[in-house]
Amino acid sequence: MPQLVGNTCEIDELPDGVTVTVKSTTNSRHTQKITITRNDEVLCAFVGSGERNAMTGQSTIVANGRASLRVKFEYQTDINGAWLKSHQLKSGGPYTIGSYNLLVIVAENGDDSDFNDSILEFSWSTPS
């Protein structure tokens, strides 16, 4: 399971050398930002807003078993444009269905309690 601390998440469960698809969606009128780093290098960042699972980005990364990923969840309100820490994170997985694997992390900003303001999915296939 990922390590959730505040608005950050440490992930070290991804198999070394596997190409992982990363997808980000939102269900919030507030702009959401998710930043994924490894060893302080930004691998990808997703920024956007919208309802009904609005896609804010998709990318691929190659997992490195020697270095965990750090994911930071933030959002902006309409007040001053500053990036605020998402209030709480939850995660599920990794789930394995055949050779398909899925890990999901969700963030809540505190304006409701549906845990879908930001949704980040990691998916990959297990090598045979």
mmCIF file of C-alpha atoms in Angstrom:
data_model
loop_
_atom_site.group_PDB
_atom_site.id
_atom_site.type_symbol
_atom_site.label_atom_id
_atom_site.label_comp_id
_atom_site.label_asym_id
_atom_site.label_seq_id
_atom_site.Cartn_x
_atom_site.Cartn_y
_atom_site.Cartn_z
ATOM 1 C CA MET A 1 0.000 0.000 0.000
ATOM 2 C CA PRO A 2 1.151 3.557 -0.663
ATOM 3 C CA GLN A 3 2.278 5.645 2.304
ATOM 4 C CA LEU A 4 -0.163 8.561 2.679
ATOM 5 C CA VAL A 5 1.025 11.580 4.694
ATOM 6 C CA GLY A 6 -0.962 14.811 4.486
ATOM 7 C CA ASN A 7 -1.254 15.745 0.827
ATOM 8 C CA THR A 8 1.603 13.481 -0.331
ATOM 9 C CA CYS A 9 1.903 9.835 -1.184
ATOM 10 C CA GLU A 10 4.996 7.609 -1.436
ATOM 11 C CA ILE A 11 4.702 4.675 -3.846
ATOM 12 C CA ASP A 12 7.238 1.863 -3.993
ATOM 13 C CA GLU A 13 5.062 -1.083 -5.114
ATOM 14 C CA LEU A 14 5.620 -0.673 -8.859
ATOM 15 C CA PRO A 15 7.640 -3.500 -10.439
ATOM 16 C CA ASP A 16 11.119 -2.492 -11.618
ATOM 17 C CA GLY A 17 11.409 -1.753 -15.349
ATOM 18 C CA VAL A 18 7.681 -1.929 -16.121
ATOM 19 C CA THR A 19 6.028 0.831 -18.171
ATOM 20 C CA VAL A 20 3.196 2.310 -16.101
ATOM 21 C CA THR A 21 0.319 4.368 -17.497
ATOM 22 C CA VAL A 22 -0.668 7.291 -15.269
ATOM 23 C CA LYS A 23 -4.077 8.969 -15.696
ATOM 24 C CA SER A 24 -5.488 11.951 -13.835
ATOM 25 C CA THR A 25 -9.117 13.071 -13.621
ATOM 26 C CA THR A 26 -11.036 15.620 -11.556
ATOM 27 C CA ASN A 27 -14.525 16.250 -10.231
ATOM 28 C CA SER A 28 -14.114 19.787 -8.935
ATOM 29 C CA ARG A 29 -14.672 23.331 -10.134
ATOM 30 C CA HIS A 30 -11.412 24.240 -8.365
ATOM 31 C CA THR A 31 -8.190 23.761 -10.315
ATOM 32 C CA GLN A 32 -6.382 20.599 -9.192
ATOM 33 C CA LYS A 33 -2.657 19.882 -9.483
ATOM 34 C CA ILE A 34 -0.921 16.523 -9.108
ATOM 35 C CA THR A 35 2.875 16.376 -9.304
ATOM 36 C CA ILE A 36 4.788 13.082 -9.540
ATOM 37 C CA THR A 37 8.500 13.087 -8.713
ATOM 38 C CA ARG A 38 11.288 10.551 -8.308
ATOM 39 C CA ASN A 39 14.520 11.589 -6.582
ATOM 40 C CA ASP A 40 13.305 15.228 -6.716
ATOM 41 C CA GLU A 41 12.936 15.072 -10.532
ATOM 42 C CA VAL A 42 9.458 15.943 -11.823
ATOM 43 C CA LEU A 43 8.281 13.049 -14.010
ATOM 44 C CA CYS A 44 4.878 14.538 -14.792
ATOM 45 C CA ALA A 45 2.361 17.092 -13.549
ATOM 46 C CA PHE A 46 -1.351 17.291 -14.253
ATOM 47 C CA VAL A 47 -3.359 20.504 -13.842
ATOM 48 C CA GLY A 48 -7.040 21.109 -14.557
ATOM 49 C CA SER A 49 -10.591 21.372 -13.323
ATOM 50 C CA GLY A 50 -13.983 20.046 -14.297
ATOM 51 C CA GLU A 51 -16.778 17.702 -13.351
ATOM 52 C CA ARG A 52 -17.777 14.156 -14.397
ATOM 53 C CA ASN A 53 -14.261 12.694 -14.287
ATOM 54 C CA ALA A 54 -12.769 15.385 -16.515
ATOM 55 C CA MET A 55 -9.421 14.150 -17.822
ATOM 56 C CA THR A 56 -6.542 16.388 -16.735
ATOM 57 C CA GLY A 57 -3.742 14.312 -18.201
ATOM 58 C CA GLN A 58 -2.166 10.999 -19.089
ATOM 59 C CA SER A 59 1.452 9.932 -19.255
ATOM 60 C CA THR A 60 3.709 6.895 -18.979
ATOM 61 C CA ILE A 61 6.657 6.310 -16.685
ATOM 62 C CA VAL A 62 9.082 3.438 -16.342
ATOM 63 C CA ALA A 63 9.107 2.129 -12.782
ATOM 64 C CA ASN A 64 12.421 2.047 -10.959
ATOM 65 C CA GLY A 65 12.475 -0.481 -8.112
ATOM 66 C CA ARG A 66 15.335 1.372 -6.403
ATOM 67 C CA ALA A 67 13.483 4.700 -6.102
ATOM 68 C CA SER A 68 9.972 5.355 -4.896
ATOM 69 C CA LEU A 69 7.602 7.860 -6.460
ATOM 70 C CA ARG A 70 6.364 10.875 -4.525
ATOM 71 C CA VAL A 71 2.973 12.281 -5.475
ATOM 72 C CA LYS A 72 1.751 15.677 -4.254
ATOM 73 C CA PHE A 73 -1.923 16.761 -4.453
ATOM 74 C CA GLU A 74 -2.821 20.465 -4.437
ATOM 75 C CA TYR A 75 -5.685 22.731 -5.483
ATOM 76 C CA GLN A 76 -6.520 26.405 -5.997
ATOM 77 C CA THR A 77 -9.576 28.310 -4.838
ATOM 78 C CA ASP A 78 -10.967 31.384 -6.550
ATOM 79 C CA ILE A 79 -9.746 33.614 -3.710
ATOM 80 C CA ASN A 80 -6.032 34.291 -4.331
ATOM 81 C CA GLY A 81 -4.710 31.635 -6.711
ATOM 82 C CA ALA A 82 -2.260 30.141 -4.192
ATOM 83 C CA TRP A 83 -1.752 26.369 -4.278
ATOM 84 C CA LEU A 84 -3.276 24.754 -1.193
ATOM 85 C CA LYS A 85 -2.648 21.259 0.159
ATOM 86 C CA SER A 86 -5.418 18.769 -0.505
ATOM 87 C CA HIS A 87 -7.013 17.946 2.853
ATOM 88 C CA GLN A 88 -6.982 14.155 2.788
ATOM 89 C CA LEU A 89 -5.910 11.251 0.572
ATOM 90 C CA LYS A 90 -7.151 7.682 0.297
ATOM 91 C CA SER A 91 -5.835 4.811 -1.810
ATOM 92 C CA GLY A 92 -6.854 1.451 -3.154
ATOM 93 C CA GLY A 93 -4.724 -1.348 -4.528
ATOM 94 C CA PRO A 94 -2.625 -2.341 -6.092
ATOM 95 C CA TYR A 95 -5.274 -4.689 -7.460
ATOM 96 C CA THR A 96 -4.283 -7.545 -9.774
ATOM 97 C CA ILE A 97 -6.778 -8.965 -12.264
ATOM 98 C CA GLY A 98 -5.020 -11.508 -14.463
ATOM 99 C CA SER A 99 -1.977 -9.626 -15.737
ATOM 100 C CA TYR A 100 -3.622 -6.190 -15.313
ATOM 101 C CA ASN A 101 -2.708 -4.116 -12.235
ATOM 102 C CA LEU A 102 -4.342 -0.961 -10.889
ATOM 103 C CA LEU A 103 -3.421 1.439 -8.081
ATOM 104 C CA VAL A 104 -5.712 4.411 -7.331
ATOM 105 C CA ILE A 105 -5.178 7.468 -5.130
ATOM 106 C CA VAL A 106 -7.949 10.010 -4.517
ATOM 107 C CA ALA A 107 -7.879 13.448 -2.895
ATOM 108 C CA GLU A 108 -10.507 15.481 -1.056
ATOM 109 C CA ASN A 109 -10.267 19.278 -0.813
ATOM 110 C CA GLY A 110 -12.707 19.641 2.084
ATOM 111 C CA ASP A 111 -15.627 21.298 0.277
ATOM 112 C CA ASP A 112 -17.591 18.018 0.469
ATOM 113 C CA SER A 113 -16.610 14.454 1.378
ATOM 114 C CA ASP A 114 -16.841 12.436 -1.832
ATOM 115 C CA PHE A 115 -13.064 11.888 -2.294
ATOM 116 C CA ASN A 116 -13.101 12.516 -6.030
ATOM 117 C CA ASP A 117 -11.697 16.041 -6.373
ATOM 118 C CA SER A 118 -8.508 14.528 -7.836
ATOM 119 C CA ILE A 119 -8.189 10.920 -8.962
ATOM 120 C CA LEU A 120 -4.856 9.396 -9.981
ATOM 121 C CA GLU A 121 -4.632 5.926 -11.529
ATOM 122 C CA PHE A 122 -1.513 3.855 -12.124
ATOM 123 C CA SER A 123 -2.012 0.822 -14.382
ATOM 124 C CA TRP A 124 0.414 -1.722 -15.798
ATOM 125 C CA SER A 125 0.638 -5.268 -17.083
ATOM 126 C CA THR A 126 2.602 -7.895 -15.221
ATOM 127 C CA PRO A 127 5.265 -9.387 -17.494
ATOM 128 C CA SER A 128 4.801 -13.074 -18.306
#
